[in-house]
mmCIF file with all atom_site columns, C-alpha atoms and ligand atoms in Angstrom:
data_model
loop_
_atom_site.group_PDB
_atom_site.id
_atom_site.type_symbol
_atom_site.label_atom_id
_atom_site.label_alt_id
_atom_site.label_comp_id
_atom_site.label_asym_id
_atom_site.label_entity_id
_atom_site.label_seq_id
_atom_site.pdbx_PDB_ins_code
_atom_site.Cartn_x
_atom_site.Cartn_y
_atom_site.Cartn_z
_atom_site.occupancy
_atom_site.B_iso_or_equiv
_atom_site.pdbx_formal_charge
_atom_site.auth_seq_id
_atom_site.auth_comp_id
_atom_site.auth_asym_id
_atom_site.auth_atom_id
_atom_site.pdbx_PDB_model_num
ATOM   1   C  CA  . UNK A 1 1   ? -9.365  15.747  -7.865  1.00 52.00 ? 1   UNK A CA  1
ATOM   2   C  CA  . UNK A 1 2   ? -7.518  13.475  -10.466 1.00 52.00 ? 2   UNK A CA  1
ATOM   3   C  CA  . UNK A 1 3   ? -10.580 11.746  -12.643 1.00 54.00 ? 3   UNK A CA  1
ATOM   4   C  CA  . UNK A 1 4   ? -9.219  8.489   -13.635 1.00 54.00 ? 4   UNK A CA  1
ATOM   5   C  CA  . UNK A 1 5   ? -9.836  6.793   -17.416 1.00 53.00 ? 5   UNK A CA  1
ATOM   6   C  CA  . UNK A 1 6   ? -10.473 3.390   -15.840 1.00 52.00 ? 6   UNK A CA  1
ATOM   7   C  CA  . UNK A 1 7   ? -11.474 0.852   -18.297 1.00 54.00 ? 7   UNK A CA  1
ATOM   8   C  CA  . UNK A 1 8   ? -13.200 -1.236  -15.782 1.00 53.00 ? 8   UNK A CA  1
ATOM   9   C  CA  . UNK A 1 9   ? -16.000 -0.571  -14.032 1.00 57.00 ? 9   UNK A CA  1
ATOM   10  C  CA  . UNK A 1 10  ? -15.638 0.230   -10.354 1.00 58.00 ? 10  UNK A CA  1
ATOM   11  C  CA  . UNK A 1 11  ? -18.057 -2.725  -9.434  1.00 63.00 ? 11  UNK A CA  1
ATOM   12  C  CA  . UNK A 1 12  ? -16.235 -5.320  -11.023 1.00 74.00 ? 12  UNK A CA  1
ATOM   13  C  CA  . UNK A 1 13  ? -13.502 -7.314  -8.831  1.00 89.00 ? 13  UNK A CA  1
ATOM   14  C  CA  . UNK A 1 14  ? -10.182 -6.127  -9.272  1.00 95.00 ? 14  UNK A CA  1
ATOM   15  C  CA  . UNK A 1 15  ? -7.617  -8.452  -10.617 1.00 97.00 ? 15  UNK A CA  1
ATOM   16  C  CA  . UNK A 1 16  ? -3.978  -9.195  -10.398 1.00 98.00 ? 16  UNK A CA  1
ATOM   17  C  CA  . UNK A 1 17  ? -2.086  -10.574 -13.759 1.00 97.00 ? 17  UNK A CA  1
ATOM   18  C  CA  . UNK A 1 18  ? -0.387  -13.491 -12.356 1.00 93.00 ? 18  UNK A CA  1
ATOM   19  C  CA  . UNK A 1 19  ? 2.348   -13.341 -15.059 1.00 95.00 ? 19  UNK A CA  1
ATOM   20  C  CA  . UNK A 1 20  ? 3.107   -9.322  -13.887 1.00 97.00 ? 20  UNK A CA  1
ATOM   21  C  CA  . UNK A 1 21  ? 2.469   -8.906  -10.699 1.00 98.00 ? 21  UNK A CA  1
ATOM   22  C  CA  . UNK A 1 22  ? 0.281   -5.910  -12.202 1.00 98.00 ? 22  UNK A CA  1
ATOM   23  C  CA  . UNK A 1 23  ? -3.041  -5.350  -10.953 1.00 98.00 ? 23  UNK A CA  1
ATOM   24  C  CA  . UNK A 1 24  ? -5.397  -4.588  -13.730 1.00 97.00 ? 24  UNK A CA  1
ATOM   25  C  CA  . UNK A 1 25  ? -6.734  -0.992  -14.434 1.00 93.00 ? 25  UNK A CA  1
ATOM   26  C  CA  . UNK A 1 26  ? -4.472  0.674   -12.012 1.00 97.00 ? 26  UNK A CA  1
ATOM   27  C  CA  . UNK A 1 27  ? -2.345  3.460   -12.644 1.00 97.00 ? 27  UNK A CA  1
ATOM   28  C  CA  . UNK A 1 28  ? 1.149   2.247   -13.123 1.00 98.00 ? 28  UNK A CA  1
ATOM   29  C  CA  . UNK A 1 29  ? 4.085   4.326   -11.731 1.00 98.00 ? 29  UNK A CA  1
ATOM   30  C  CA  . UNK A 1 30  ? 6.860   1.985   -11.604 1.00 96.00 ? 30  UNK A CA  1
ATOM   31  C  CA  . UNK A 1 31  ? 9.659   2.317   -9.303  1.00 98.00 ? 31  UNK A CA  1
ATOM   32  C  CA  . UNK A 1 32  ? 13.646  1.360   -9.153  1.00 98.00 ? 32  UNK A CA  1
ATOM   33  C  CA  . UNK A 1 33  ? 13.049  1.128   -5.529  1.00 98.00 ? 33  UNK A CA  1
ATOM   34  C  CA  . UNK A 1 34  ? 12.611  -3.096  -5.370  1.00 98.00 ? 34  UNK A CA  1
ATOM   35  C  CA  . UNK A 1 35  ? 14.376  -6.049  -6.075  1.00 98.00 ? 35  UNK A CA  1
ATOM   36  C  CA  . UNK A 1 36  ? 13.363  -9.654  -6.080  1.00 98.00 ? 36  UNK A CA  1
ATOM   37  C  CA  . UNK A 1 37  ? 12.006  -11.689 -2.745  1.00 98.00 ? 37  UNK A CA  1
ATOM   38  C  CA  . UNK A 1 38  ? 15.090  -14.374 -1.149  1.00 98.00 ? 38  UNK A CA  1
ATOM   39  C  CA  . UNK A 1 39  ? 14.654  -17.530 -3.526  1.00 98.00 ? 39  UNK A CA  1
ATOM   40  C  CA  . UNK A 1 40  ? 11.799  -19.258 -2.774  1.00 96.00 ? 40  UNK A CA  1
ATOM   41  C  CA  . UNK A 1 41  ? 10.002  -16.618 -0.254  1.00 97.00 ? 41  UNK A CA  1
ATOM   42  C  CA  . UNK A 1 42  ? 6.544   -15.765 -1.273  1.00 97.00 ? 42  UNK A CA  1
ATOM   43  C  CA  . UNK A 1 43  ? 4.181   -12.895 0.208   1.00 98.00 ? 43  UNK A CA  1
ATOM   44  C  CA  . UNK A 1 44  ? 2.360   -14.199 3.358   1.00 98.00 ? 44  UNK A CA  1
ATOM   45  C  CA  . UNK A 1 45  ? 2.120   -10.801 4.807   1.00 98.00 ? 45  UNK A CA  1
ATOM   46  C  CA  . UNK A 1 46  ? -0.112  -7.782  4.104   1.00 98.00 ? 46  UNK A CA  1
ATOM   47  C  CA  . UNK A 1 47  ? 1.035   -4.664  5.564   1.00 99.00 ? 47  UNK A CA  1
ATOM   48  C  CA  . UNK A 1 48  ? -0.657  -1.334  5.569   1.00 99.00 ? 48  UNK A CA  1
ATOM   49  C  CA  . UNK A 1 49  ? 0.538   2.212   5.685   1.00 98.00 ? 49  UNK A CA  1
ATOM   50  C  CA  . UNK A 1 50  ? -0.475  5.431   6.150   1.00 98.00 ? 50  UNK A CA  1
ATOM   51  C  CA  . UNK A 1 51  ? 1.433   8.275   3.935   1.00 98.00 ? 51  UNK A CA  1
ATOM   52  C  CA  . UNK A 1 52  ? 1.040   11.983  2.922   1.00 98.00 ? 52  UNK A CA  1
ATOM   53  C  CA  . UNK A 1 53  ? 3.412   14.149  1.293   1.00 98.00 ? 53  UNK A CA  1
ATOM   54  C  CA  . UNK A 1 54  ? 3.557   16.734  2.724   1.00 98.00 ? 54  UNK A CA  1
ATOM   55  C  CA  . UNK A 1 55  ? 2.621   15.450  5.697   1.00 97.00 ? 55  UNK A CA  1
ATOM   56  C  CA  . UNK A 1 56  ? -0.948  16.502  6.051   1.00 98.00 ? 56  UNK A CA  1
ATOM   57  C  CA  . UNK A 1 57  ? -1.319  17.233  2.468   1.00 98.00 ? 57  UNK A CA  1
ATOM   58  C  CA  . UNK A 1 58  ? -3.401  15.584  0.263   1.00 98.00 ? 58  UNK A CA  1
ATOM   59  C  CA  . UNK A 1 59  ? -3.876  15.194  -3.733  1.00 97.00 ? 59  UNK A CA  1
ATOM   60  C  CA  . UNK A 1 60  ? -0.243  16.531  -5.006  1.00 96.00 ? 60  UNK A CA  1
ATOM   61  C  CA  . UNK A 1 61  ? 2.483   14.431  -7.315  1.00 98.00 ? 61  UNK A CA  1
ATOM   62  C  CA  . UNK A 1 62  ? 4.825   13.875  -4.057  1.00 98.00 ? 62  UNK A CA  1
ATOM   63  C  CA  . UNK A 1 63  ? 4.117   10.432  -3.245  1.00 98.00 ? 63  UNK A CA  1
ATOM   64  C  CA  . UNK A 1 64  ? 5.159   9.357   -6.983  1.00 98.00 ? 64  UNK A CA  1
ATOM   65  C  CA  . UNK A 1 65  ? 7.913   11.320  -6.602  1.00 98.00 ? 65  UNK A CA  1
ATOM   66  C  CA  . UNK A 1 66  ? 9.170   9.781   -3.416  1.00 98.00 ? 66  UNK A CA  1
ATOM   67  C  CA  . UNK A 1 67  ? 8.528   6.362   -4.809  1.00 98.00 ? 67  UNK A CA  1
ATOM   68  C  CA  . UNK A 1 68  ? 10.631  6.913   -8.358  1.00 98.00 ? 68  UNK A CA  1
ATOM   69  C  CA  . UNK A 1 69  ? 13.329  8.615   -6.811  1.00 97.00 ? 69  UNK A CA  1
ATOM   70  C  CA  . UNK A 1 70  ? 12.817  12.140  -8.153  1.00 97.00 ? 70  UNK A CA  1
ATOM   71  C  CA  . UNK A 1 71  ? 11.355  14.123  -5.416  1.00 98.00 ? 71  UNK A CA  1
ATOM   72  C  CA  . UNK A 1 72  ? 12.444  17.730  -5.284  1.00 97.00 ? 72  UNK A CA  1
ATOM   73  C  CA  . UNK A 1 73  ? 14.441  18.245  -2.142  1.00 97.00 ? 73  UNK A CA  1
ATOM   74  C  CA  . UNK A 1 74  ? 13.854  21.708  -2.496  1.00 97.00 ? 74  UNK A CA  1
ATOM   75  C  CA  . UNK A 1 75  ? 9.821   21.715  -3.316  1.00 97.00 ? 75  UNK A CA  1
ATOM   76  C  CA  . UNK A 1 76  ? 8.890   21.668  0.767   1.00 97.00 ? 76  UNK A CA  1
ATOM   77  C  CA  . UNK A 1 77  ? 11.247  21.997  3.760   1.00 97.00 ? 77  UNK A CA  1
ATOM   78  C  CA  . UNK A 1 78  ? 10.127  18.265  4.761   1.00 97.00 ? 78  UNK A CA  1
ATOM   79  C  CA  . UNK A 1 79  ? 11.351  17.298  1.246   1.00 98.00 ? 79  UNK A CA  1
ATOM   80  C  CA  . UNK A 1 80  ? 14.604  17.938  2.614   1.00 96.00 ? 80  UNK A CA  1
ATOM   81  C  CA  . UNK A 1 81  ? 14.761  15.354  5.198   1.00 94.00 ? 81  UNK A CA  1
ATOM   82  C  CA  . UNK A 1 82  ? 13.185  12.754  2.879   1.00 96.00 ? 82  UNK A CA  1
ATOM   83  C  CA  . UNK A 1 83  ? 14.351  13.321  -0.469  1.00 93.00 ? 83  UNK A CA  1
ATOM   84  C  CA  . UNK A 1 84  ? 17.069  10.707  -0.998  1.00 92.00 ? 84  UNK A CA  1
ATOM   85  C  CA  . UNK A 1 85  ? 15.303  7.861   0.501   1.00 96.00 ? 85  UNK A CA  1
ATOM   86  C  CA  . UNK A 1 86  ? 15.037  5.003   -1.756  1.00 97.00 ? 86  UNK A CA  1
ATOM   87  C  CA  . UNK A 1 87  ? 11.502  3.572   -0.808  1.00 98.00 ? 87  UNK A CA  1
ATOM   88  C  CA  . UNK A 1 88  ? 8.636   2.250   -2.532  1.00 98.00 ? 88  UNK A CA  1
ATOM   89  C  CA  . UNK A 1 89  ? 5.319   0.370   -1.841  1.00 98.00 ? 89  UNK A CA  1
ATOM   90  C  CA  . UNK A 1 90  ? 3.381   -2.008  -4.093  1.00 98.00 ? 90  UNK A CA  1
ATOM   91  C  CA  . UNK A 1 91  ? 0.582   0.229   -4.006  1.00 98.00 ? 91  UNK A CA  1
ATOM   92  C  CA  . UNK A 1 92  ? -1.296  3.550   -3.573  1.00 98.00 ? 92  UNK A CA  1
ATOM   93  C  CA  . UNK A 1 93  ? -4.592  4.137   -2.578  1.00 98.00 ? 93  UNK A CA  1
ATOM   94  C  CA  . UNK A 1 94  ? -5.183  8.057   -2.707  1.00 98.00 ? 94  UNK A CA  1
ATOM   95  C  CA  . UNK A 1 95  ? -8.195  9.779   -1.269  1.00 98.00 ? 95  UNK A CA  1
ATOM   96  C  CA  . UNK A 1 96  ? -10.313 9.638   -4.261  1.00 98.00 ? 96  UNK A CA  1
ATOM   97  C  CA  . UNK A 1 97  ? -9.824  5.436   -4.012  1.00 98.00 ? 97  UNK A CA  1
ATOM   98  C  CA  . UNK A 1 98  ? -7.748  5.699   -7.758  1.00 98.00 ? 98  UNK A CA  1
ATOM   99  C  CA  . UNK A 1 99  ? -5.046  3.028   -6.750  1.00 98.00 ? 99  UNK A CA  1
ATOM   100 C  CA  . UNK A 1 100 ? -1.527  3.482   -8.125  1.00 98.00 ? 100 UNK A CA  1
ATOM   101 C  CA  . UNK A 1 101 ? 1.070   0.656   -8.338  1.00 98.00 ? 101 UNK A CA  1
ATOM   102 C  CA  . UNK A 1 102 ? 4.983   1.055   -7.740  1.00 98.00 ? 102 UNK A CA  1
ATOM   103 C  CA  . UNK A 1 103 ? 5.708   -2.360  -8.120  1.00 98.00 ? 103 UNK A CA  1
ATOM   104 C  CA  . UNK A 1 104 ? 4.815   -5.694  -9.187  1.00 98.00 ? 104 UNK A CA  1
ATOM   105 C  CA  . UNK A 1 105 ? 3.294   -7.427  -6.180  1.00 98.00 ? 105 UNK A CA  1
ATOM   106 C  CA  . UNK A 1 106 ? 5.454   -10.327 -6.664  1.00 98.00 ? 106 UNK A CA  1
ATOM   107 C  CA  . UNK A 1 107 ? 8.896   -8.623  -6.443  1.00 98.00 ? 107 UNK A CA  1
ATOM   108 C  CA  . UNK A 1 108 ? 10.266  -6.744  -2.925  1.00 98.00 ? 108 UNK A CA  1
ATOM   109 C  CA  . UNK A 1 109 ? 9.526   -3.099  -2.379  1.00 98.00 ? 109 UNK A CA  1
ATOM   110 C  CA  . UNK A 1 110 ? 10.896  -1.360  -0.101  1.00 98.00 ? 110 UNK A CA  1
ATOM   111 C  CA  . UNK A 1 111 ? 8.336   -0.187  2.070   1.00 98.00 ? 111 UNK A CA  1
ATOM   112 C  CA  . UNK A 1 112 ? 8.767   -1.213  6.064   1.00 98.00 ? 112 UNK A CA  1
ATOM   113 C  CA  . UNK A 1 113 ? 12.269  -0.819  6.405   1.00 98.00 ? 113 UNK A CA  1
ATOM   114 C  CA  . UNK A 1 114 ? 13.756  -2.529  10.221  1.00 98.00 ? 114 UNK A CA  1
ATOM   115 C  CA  . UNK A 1 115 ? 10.840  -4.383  11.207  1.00 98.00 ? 115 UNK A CA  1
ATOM   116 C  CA  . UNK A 1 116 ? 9.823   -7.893  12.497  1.00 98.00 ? 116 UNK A CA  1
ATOM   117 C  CA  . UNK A 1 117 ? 6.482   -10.247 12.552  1.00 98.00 ? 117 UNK A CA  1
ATOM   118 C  CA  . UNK A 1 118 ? 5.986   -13.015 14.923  1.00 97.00 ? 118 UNK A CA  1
ATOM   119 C  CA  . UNK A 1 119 ? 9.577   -13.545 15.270  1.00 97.00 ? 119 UNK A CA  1
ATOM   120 C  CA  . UNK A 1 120 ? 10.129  -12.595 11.365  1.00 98.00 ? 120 UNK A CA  1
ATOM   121 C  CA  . UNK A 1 121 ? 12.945  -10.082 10.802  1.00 98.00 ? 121 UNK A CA  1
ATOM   122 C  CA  . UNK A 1 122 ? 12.947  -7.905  7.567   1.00 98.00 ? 122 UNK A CA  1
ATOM   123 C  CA  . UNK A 1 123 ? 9.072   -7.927  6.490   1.00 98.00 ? 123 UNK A CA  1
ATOM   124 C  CA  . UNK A 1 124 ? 9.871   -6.790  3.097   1.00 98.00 ? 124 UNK A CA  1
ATOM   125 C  CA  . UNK A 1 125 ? 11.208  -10.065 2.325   1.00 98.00 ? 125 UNK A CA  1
ATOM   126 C  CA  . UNK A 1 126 ? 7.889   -11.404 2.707   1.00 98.00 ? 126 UNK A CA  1
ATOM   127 C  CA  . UNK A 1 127 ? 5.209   -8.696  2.262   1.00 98.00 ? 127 UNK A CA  1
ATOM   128 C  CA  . UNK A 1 128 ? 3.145   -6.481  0.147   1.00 98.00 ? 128 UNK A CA  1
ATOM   129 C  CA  . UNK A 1 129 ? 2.941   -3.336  1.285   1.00 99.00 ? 129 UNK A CA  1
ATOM   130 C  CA  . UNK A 1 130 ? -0.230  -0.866  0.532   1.00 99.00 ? 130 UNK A CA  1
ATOM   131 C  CA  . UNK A 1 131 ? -0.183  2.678   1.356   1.00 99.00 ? 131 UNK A CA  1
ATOM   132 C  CA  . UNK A 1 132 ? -3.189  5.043   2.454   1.00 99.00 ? 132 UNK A CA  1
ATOM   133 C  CA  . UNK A 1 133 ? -2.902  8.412   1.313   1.00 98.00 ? 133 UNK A CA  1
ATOM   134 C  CA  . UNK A 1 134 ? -3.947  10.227  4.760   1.00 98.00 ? 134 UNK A CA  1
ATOM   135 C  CA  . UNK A 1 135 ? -2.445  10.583  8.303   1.00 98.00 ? 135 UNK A CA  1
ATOM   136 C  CA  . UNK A 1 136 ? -2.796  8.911   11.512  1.00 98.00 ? 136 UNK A CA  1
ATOM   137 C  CA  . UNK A 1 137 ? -5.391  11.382  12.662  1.00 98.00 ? 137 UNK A CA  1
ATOM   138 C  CA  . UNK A 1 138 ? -7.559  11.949  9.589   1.00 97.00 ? 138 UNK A CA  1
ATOM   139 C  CA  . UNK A 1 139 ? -10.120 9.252   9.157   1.00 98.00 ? 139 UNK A CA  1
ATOM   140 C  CA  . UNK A 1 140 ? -9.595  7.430   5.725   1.00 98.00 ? 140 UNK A CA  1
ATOM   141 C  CA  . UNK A 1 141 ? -11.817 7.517   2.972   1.00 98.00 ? 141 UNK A CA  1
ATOM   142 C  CA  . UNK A 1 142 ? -14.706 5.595   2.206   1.00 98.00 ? 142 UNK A CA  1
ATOM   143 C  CA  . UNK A 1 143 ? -13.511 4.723   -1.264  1.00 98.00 ? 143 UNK A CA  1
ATOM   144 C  CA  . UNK A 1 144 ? -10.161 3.891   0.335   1.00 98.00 ? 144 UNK A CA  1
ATOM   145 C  CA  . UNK A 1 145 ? -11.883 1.130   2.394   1.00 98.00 ? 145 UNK A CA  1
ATOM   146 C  CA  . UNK A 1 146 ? -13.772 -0.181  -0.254  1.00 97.00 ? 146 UNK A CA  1
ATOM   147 C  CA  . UNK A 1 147 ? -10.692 0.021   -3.036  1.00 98.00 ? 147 UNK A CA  1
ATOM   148 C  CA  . UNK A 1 148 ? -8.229  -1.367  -0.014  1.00 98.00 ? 148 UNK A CA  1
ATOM   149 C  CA  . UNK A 1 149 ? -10.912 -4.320  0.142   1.00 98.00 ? 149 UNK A CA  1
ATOM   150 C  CA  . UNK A 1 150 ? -11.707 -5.243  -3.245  1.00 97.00 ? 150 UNK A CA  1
ATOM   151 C  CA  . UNK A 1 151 ? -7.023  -5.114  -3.370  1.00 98.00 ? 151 UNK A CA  1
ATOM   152 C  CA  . UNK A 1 152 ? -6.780  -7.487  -0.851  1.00 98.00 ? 152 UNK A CA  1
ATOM   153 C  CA  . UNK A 1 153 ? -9.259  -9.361  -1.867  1.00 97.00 ? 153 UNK A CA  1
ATOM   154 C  CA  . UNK A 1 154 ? -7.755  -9.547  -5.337  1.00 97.00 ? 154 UNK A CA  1
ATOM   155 C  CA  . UNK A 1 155 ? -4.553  -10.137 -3.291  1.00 98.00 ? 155 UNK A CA  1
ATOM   156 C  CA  . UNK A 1 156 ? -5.990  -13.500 -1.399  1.00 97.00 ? 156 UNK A CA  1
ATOM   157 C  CA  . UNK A 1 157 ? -7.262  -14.858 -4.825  1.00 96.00 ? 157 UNK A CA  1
ATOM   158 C  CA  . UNK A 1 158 ? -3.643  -14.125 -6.316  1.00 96.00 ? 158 UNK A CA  1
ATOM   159 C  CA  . UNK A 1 159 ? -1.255  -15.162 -3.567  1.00 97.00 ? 159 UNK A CA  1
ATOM   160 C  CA  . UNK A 1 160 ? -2.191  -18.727 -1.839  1.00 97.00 ? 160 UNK A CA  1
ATOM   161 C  CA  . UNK A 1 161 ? 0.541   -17.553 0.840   1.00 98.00 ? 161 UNK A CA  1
ATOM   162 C  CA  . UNK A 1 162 ? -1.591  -14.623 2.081   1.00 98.00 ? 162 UNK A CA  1
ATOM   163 C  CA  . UNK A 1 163 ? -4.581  -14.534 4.176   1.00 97.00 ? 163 UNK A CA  1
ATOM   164 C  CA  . UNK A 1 164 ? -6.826  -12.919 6.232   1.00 97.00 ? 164 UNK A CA  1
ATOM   165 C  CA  . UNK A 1 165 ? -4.961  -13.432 9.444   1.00 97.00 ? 165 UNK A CA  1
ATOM   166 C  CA  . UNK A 1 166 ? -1.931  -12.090 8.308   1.00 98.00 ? 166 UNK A CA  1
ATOM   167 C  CA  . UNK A 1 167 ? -3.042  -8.209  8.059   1.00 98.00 ? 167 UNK A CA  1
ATOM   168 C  CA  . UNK A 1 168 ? -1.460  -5.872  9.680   1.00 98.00 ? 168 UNK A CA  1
ATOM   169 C  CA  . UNK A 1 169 ? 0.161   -2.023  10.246  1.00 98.00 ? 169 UNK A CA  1
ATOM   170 C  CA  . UNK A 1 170 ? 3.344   -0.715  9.912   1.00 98.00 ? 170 UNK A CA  1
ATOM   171 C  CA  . UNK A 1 171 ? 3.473   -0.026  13.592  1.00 98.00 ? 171 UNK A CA  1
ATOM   172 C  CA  . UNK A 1 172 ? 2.601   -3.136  14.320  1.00 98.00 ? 172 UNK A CA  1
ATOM   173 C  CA  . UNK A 1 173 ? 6.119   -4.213  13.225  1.00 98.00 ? 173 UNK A CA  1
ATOM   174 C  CA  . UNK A 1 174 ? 8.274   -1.268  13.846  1.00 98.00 ? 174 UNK A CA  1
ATOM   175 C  CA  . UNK A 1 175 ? 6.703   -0.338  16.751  1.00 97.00 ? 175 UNK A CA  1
ATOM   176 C  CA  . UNK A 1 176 ? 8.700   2.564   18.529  1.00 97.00 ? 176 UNK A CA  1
ATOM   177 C  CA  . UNK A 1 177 ? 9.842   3.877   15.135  1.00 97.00 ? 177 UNK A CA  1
ATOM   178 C  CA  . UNK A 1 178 ? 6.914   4.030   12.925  1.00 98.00 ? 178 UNK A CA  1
ATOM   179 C  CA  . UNK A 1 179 ? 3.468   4.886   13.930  1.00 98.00 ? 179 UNK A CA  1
ATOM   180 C  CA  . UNK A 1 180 ? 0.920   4.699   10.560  1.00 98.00 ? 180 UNK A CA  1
ATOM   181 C  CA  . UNK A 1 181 ? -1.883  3.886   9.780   1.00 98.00 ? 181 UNK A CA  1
ATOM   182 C  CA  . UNK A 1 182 ? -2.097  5.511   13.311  1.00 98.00 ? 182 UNK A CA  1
ATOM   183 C  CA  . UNK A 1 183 ? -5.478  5.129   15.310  1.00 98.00 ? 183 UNK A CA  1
ATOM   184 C  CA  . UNK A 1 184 ? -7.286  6.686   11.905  1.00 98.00 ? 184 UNK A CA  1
ATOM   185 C  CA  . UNK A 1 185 ? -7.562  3.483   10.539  1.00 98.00 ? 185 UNK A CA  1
ATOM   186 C  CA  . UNK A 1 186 ? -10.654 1.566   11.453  1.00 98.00 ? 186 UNK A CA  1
ATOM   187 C  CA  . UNK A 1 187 ? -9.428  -2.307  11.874  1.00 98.00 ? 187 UNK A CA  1
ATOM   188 C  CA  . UNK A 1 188 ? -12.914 -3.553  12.701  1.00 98.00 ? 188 UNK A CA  1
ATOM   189 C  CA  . UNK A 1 189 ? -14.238 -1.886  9.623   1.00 98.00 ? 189 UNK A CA  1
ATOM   190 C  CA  . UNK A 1 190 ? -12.084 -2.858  7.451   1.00 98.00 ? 190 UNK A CA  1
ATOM   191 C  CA  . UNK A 1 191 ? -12.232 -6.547  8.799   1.00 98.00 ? 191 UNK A CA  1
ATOM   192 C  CA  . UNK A 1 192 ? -15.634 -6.412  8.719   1.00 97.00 ? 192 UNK A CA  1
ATOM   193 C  CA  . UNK A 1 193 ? -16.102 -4.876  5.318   1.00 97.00 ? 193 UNK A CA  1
ATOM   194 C  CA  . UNK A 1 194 ? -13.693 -7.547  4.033   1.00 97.00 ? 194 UNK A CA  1
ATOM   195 C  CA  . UNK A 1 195 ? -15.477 -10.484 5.400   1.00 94.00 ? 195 UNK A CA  1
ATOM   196 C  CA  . UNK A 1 196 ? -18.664 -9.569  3.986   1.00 91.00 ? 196 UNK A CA  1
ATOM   197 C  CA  . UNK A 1 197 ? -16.909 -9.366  0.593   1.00 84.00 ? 197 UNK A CA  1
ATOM   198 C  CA  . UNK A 1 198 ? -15.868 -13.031 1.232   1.00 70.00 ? 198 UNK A CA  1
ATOM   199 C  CA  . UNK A 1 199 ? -19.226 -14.143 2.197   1.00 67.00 ? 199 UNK A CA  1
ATOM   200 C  CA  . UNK A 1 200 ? -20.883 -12.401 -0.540  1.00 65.00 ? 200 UNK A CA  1
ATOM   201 C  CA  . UNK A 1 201 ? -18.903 -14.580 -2.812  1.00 55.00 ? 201 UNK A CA  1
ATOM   202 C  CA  . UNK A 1 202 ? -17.765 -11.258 -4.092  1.00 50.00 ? 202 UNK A CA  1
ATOM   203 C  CA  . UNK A 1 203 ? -15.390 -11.895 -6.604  1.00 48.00 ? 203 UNK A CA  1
ATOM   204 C  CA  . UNK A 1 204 ? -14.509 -14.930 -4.957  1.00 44.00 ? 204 UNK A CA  1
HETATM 205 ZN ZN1 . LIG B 2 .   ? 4.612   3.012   6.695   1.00 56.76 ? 301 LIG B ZN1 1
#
């Protein structure tokens, strides 16, 4: 289990530095997988993903690796298939709920590849992208519903362009190619869990 030096305590809202499109306290890992939105786009679209590297393995370096471009090819026989990829996400939430952050929420990572929203081809253009360290058939973590919360939340107070209606999976637009978070994801708790934190005034 990685024990994180966070600064902040974990009850205090999390916060995004408008100037860096860094969110505060996380573990920063950046990437050379992004490049900047089209001129004048700005994030109105949360997407979520599911990843584990290897698949069905949890806690090792690999999804770093993927994301910076210096993943062994020849550490795992999946590795293989994967290792040149040039992906990224804005951010990590592992198992333990530490969040890690590829890239600055404001630029475009690389993270849904062919995909399409309400008519809307080439999400990354105009989405931030958060991963879930699991699979589509193990249920997430506690602390990575509450840590995916208190982000989006954080997210919503950053980024006028986002809201609450504009959540969704990566399946939901690449359906047919990509399948996380899979049925492991709980929608309706996560909704839930994120209105209350609005209604709480939580951080609001
Ligand atoms: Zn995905």
């Amino acid at each position: 289990m990685t024990i994180t030096t966070a600064t902040i305590p974990d009850s205090a809202p999390l916060r995004v530095d408008a100037a860096t499109g860094l969110l505060v306290g996380a573990r920063q890992v950046l990437s050379p997988h992004f490049d900047a939105r089209p001129a004048g786009v700005k994030p109105d679209l949360l997407v979520v993903h599911g990843i584990s590297l290897p698949p069905g393995e949890f806690g090792g370096p690999w999804i770093d690796r993927l994301f910076t471009g210096t993943l062994p090819a020849d550490a795992h026989p999946y590795f293989k298939k994967i290792a040149g990829q040039r992906v990224s996400a804005h951010a990590l939430i592992r198992r333990d709920g530490e969040i890690v952050q590829y890239v600055p929420f404001g630029e475009r990572a690389w993270h849904a590849g062919e995909s399409q929203y309400r008519g809307r081809a080439a999400c990354n253009d105009f989405s931030i992208g958060i991963e879930l360290e699991g699979t589509d058939e193990t249920p997430y973590t506690d602390l990575q519903y509450e840590k995916l919360v208190a982000l989006t939340a954080a997210l919503l107070r950053s980024y006028s362009s986002l809201s609450d209606q504009h959540i969704v999976g990566h399946s939901d637009v690449a359906p047919g190619r990509k399948t996380d978070p899979g049925p492991s994801f709980d929608w309706s708790r996560f909704r839930a869990q994120l209105g209350k934190h609005h209604t709480a005034g939580g951080a609001t």
